[in-house]
Coordinates of C-alpha atoms and ligand atoms in Angstrom, one line a residue:
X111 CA 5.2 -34.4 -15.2
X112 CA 4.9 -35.0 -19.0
X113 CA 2.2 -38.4 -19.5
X114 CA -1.0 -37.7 -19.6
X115 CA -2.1 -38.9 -16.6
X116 CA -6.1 -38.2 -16.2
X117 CA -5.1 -35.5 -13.6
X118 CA -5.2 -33.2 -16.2
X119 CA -9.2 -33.6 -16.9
X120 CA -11.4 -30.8 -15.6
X121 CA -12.3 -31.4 -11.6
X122 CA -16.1 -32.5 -12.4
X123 CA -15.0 -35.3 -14.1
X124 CA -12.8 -36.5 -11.2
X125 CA -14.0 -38.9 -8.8
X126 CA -13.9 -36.9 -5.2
X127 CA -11.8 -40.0 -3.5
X128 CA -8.7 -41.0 -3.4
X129 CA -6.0 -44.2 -3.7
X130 CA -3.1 -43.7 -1.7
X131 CA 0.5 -46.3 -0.8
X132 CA 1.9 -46.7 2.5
X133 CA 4.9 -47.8 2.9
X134 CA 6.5 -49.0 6.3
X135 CA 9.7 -47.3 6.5
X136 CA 11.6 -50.5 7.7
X137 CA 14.2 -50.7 5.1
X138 CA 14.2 -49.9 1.2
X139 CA 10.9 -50.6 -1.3
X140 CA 12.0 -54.1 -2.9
X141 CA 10.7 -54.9 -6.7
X142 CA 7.6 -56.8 -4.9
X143 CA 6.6 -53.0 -3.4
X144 CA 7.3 -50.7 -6.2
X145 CA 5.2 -52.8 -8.3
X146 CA 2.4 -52.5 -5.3
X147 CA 2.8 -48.8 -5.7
X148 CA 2.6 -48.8 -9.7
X149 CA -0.8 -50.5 -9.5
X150 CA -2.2 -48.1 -6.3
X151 CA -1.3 -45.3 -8.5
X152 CA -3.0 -46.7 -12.0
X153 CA -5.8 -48.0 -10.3
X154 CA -5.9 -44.2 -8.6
X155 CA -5.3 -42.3 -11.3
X156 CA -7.0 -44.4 -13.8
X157 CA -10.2 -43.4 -12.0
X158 CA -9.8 -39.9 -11.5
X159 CA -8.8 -40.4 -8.1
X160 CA -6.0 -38.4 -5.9
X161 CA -3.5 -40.5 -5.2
X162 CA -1.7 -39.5 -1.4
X163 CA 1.3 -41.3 0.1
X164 CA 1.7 -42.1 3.8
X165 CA 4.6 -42.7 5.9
X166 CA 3.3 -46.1 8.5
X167 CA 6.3 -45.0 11.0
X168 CA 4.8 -45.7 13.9
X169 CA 7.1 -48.4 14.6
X170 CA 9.7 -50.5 12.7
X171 CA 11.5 -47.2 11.4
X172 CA 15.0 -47.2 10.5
X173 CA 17.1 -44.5 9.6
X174 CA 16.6 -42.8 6.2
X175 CA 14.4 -45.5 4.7
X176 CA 11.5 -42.9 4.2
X177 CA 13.4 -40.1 2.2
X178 CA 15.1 -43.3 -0.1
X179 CA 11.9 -45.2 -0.4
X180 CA 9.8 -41.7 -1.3
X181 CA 13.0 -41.0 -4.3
X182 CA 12.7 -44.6 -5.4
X183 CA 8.9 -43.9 -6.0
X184 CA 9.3 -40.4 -7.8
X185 CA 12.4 -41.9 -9.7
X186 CA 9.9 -44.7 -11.1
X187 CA 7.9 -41.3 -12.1
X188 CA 5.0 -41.7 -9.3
X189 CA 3.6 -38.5 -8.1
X190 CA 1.1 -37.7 -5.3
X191 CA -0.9 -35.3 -4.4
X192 CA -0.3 -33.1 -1.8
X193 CA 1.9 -33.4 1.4
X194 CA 3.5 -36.8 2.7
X195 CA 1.3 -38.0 5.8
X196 CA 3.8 -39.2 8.8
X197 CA 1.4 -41.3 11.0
X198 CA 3.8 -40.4 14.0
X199 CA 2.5 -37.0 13.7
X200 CA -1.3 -38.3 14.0
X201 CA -1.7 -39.8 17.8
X202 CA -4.2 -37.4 18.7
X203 CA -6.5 -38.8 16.3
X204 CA -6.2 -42.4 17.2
X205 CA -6.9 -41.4 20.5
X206 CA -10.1 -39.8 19.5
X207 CA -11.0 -42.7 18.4
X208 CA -9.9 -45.2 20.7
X209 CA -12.0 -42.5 23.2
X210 CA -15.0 -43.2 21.2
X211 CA -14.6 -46.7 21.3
X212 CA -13.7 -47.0 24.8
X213 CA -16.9 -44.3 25.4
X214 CA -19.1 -46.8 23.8
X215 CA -17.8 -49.9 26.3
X216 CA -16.1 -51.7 22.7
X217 CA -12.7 -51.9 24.8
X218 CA -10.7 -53.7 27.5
X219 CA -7.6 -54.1 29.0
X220 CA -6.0 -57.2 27.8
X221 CA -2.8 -58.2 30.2
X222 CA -1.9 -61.0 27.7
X223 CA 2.1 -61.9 27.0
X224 CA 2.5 -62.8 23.4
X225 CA 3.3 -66.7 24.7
X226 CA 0.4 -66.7 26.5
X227 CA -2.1 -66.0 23.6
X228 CA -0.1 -68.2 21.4
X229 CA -0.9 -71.0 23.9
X230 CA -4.8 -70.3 24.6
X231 CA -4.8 -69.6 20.6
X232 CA -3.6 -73.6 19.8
X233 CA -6.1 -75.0 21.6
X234 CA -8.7 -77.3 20.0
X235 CA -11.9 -75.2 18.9
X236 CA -9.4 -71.9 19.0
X237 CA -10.4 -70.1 15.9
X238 CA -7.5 -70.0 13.7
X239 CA -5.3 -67.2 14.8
X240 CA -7.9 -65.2 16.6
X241 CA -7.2 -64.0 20.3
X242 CA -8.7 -66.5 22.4
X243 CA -10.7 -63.6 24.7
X244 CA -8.5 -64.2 28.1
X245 CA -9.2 -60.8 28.8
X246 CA -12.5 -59.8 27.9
X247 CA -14.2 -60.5 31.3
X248 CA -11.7 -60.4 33.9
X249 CA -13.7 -59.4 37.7
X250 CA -12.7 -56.1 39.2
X251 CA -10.4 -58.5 41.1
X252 CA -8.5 -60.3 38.5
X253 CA -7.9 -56.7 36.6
X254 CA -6.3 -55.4 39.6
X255 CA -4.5 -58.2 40.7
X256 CA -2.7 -58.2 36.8
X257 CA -2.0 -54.4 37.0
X258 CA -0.1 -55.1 40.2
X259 CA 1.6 -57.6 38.0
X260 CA 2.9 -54.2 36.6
X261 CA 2.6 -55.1 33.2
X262 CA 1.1 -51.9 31.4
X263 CA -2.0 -53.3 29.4
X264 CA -3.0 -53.4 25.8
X265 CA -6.3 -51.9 24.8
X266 CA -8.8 -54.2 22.9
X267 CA -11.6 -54.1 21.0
X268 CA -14.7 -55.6 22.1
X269 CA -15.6 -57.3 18.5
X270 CA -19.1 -57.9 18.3
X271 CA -18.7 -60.5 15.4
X272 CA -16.2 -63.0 14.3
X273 CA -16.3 -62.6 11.0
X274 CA -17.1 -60.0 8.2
X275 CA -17.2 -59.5 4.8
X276 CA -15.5 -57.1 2.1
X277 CA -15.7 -56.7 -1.4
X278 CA -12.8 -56.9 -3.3
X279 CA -11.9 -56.0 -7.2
X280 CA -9.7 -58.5 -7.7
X281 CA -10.6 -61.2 -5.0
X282 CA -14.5 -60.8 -5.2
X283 CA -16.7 -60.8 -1.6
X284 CA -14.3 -62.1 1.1
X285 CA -15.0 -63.0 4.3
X286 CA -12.2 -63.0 7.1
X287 CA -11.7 -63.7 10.5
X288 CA -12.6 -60.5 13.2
X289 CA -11.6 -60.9 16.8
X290 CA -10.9 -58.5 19.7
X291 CA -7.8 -56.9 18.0
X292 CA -5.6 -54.5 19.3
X293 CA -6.0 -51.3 19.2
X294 CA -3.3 -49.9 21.5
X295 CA -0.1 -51.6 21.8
X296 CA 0.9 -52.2 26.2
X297 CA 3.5 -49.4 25.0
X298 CA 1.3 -46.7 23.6
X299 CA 1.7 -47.1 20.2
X300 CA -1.4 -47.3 18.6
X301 CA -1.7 -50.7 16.7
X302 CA -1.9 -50.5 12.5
X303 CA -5.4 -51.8 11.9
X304 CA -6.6 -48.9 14.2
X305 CA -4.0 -46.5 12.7
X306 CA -5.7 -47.3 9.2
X307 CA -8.7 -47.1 9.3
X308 CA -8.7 -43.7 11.3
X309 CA -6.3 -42.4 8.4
X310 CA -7.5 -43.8 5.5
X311 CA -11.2 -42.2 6.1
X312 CA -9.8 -39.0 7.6
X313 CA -7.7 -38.5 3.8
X314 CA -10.3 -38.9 1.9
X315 CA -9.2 -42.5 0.8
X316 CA -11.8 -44.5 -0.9
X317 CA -10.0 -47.1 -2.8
X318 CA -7.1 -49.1 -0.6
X319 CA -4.9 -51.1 -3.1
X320 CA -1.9 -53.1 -1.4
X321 CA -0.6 -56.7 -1.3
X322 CA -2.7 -59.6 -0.5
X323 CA -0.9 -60.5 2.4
X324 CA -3.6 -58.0 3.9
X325 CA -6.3 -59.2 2.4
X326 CA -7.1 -61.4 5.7
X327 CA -6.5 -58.1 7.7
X328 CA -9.1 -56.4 5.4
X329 CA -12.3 -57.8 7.1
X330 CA -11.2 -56.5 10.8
X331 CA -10.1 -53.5 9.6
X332 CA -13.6 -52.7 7.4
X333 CA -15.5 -54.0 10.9
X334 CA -13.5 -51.6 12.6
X335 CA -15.0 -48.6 10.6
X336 CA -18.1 -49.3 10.5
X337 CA -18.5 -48.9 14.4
X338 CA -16.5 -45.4 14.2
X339 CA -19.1 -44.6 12.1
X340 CA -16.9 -44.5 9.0
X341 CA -17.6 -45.9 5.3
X342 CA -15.0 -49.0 4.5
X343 CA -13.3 -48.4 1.2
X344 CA -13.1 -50.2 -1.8
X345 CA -10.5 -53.1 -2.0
X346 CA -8.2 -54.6 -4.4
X347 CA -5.6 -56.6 -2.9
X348 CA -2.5 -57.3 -5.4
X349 CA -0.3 -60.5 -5.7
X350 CA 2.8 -60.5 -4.5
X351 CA 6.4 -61.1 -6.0
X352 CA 8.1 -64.1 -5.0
X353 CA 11.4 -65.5 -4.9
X354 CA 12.3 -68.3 -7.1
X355 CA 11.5 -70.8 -4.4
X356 CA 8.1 -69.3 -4.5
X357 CA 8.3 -67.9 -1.0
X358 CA 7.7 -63.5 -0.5
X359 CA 10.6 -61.9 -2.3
X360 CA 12.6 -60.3 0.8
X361 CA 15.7 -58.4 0.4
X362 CA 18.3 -61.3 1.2
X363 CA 17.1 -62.6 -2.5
X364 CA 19.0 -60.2 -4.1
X365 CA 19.3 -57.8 -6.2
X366 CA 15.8 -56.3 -4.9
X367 CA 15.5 -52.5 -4.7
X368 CA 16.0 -49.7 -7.1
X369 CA 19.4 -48.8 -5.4
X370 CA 20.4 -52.8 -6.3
X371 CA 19.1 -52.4 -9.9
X372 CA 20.7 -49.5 -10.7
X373 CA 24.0 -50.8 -9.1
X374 CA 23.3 -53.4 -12.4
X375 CA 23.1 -50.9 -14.6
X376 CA 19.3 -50.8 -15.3
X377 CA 18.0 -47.0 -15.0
X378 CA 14.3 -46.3 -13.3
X379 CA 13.5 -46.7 -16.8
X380 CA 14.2 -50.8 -17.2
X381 CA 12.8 -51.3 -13.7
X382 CA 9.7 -49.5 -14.7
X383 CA 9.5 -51.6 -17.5
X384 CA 10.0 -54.8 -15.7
X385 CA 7.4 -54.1 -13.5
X386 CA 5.1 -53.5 -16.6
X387 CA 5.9 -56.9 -18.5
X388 CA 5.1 -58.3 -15.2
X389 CA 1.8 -56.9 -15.3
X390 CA 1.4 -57.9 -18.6
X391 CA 1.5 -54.0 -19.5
X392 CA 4.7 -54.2 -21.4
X393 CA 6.3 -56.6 -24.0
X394 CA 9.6 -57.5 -22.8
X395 CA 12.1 -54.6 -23.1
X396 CA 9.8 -52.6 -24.3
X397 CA 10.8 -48.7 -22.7
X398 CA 7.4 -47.8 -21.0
X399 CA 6.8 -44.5 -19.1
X400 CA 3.6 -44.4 -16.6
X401 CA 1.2 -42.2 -19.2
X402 CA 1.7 -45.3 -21.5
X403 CA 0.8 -47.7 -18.4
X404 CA -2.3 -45.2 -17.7
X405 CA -3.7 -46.2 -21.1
X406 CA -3.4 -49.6 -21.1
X407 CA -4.5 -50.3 -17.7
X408 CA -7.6 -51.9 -17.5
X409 CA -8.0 -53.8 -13.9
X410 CA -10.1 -56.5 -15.6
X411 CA -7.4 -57.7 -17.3
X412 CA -4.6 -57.6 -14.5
X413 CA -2.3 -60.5 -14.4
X414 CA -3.5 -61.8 -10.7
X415 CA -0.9 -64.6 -10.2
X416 CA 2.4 -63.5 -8.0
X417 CA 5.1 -62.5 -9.8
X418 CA 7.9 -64.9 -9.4
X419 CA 10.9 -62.9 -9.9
X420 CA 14.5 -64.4 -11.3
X421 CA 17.4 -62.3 -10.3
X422 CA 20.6 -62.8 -11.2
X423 CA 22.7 -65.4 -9.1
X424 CA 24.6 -62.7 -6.6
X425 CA 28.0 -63.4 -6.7
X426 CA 29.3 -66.0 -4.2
X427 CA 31.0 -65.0 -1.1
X428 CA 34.6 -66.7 -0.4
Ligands
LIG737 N1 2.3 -50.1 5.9 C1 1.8 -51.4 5.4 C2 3.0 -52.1 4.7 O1 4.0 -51.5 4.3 C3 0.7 -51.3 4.4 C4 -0.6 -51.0 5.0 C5 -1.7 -50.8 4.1 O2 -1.5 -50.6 2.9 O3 -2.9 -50.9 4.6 O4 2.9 -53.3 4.6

């Protein structure tokens, strides 16, 4: 790869950590995510760090998306070091852990339906969102009256707190919301905030940059650590691109991925550079290449507000 990314300098002057991006392969990266990935990888590279990429496939996966969204990434000129990390091929260690949890009496069996939660959770007092604790001290009774019920149960964790606090680059020290969260889905599947923090301190990762629609999720998920024992990373949680009508840019707005752009007749190139300007990286149309980005990055001075991002008006339909 030709920009000189900081790679290059001799390993003592690296910091031993690592950034990393990880995308749900649920469909194709949209502009809002490859910009997401641009900043994980300057804020990673531009201190020293590796930067890794993980696949979150442990649910939500649909055909092809990985292989398309890890070409859209390298055609913006990302790299990453090492191998690309499937969390499907990981269950054994988010077992582990969930053993150690469960070993140290921080879980129960939550028999919960989805309605029911929402119902308990909308009741004055409720704290906002949080599971209401239905579960958390059935009898020996009331357990094994439910698992007749023959509903297999989701695994929870027994949250000592109900809040904690992280630090975050951009958004300073945050508190957030911590309840018993899942940690096992009633199907097996382990659940993301366990899945996370098991992965993110078993790669090395020291430095978690993604949108700040998971800057509430933060909190739990650096809780969650700390009682496997684990150190919490750092934080920076990135704005978002929006549509025009200020809402989450989604894919029906547009003209969103790579694939679209291209189909417009913008290269990797333009996109890159639209990304850029939005970051307030780049003049407008100016032709930018990542080493250029690498320079002028300087997190102190990163446009925070969401990117509100005009596409053309797609053709109408007859
Ligand atoms: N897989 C998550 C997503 O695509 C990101 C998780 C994370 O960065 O912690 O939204």
């Amino acid at each position: 790869m030709s920009h000189p990314s900081r790679q290059s300098e001799p390993p003592s002057h690296r910091a031993a950590g690592a950034g990393r991006f990880a995308p749900s392969p649920s469909g194709d990266l949209h502009l809002g995510n490859l910009r997401t990935a641009v900043l994980a990888w300057l804020f990673a590279r531009s201190t020293g760090r590796r930067f890794l990429m993980r696949v979150e496939d442990l649910d939500r996966v649909r055909e092809g998306a990985r292989d398309r969204q890890l070409a859209d990434l390298a055609e913006l000129g990302l790299d990453w070091d090492g191998d690309v990390v499937s969390q499907s091929h990981r269950l054994s260690r988010y077992d582990a852990a969930i053993a150690e949890l469960h070993a140290a009496g921080l879980t129960y069996e939550c028999f919960c339906t989805r309605r029911e939660i929402q119902k308990a959770a909308s009741a004055p007092h409720a704290p906002q969102g949080a599971y209401p604790g239905t579960c958390r001290n059935l009898t020996p009774d009331e357990r094994a009256d439910r698992l007749a019920g023959g509903r297999p149960p989701a695994l929870r964790l027994r949250a000592g707190v109900t809040s904690f606090t992280i630090d975050d680059v951009l958004h300073g020290s945050y508190s957030g919301m911590v309840d018993d969260l899942v940690l096992r889905r009633g199907d097996g599947t382990p659940a993301y905030n366990l899945a996370v923090v098991v992965d993110d301190a078993a790669q090395g990762i020291d430095q978690v940059v993604r949108g700040d629609d998971l800057l509430s999720s933060a909190p739990r998920q650096a809780y969650l650590a700390g009682l496997l024992g684990l150190t919490a990373p750092t934080y920076a949680h990135v704005a978002l691109a929006l549509n025009e009508d200020g809402k989450r840019l989604a894919k029906r707005d547009g003209a969103v991925t790579l694939t679209d752009q291209k189909a417009l007749g913008r290269t990797p190139s333009d996109v890159l550079g639209v990304l850029a300007t939005s970051l307030g990286l780049a003049e407008p149309g100016e032709v930018v290449d990542l080493g250029i980005l690498l320079d002028r990055f300087d997190p102190a001075r990163l446009h925070r507000e969401p990117w509100v991002v005009r596409l053309p008006t797609p053709p109408q339909s007859p």
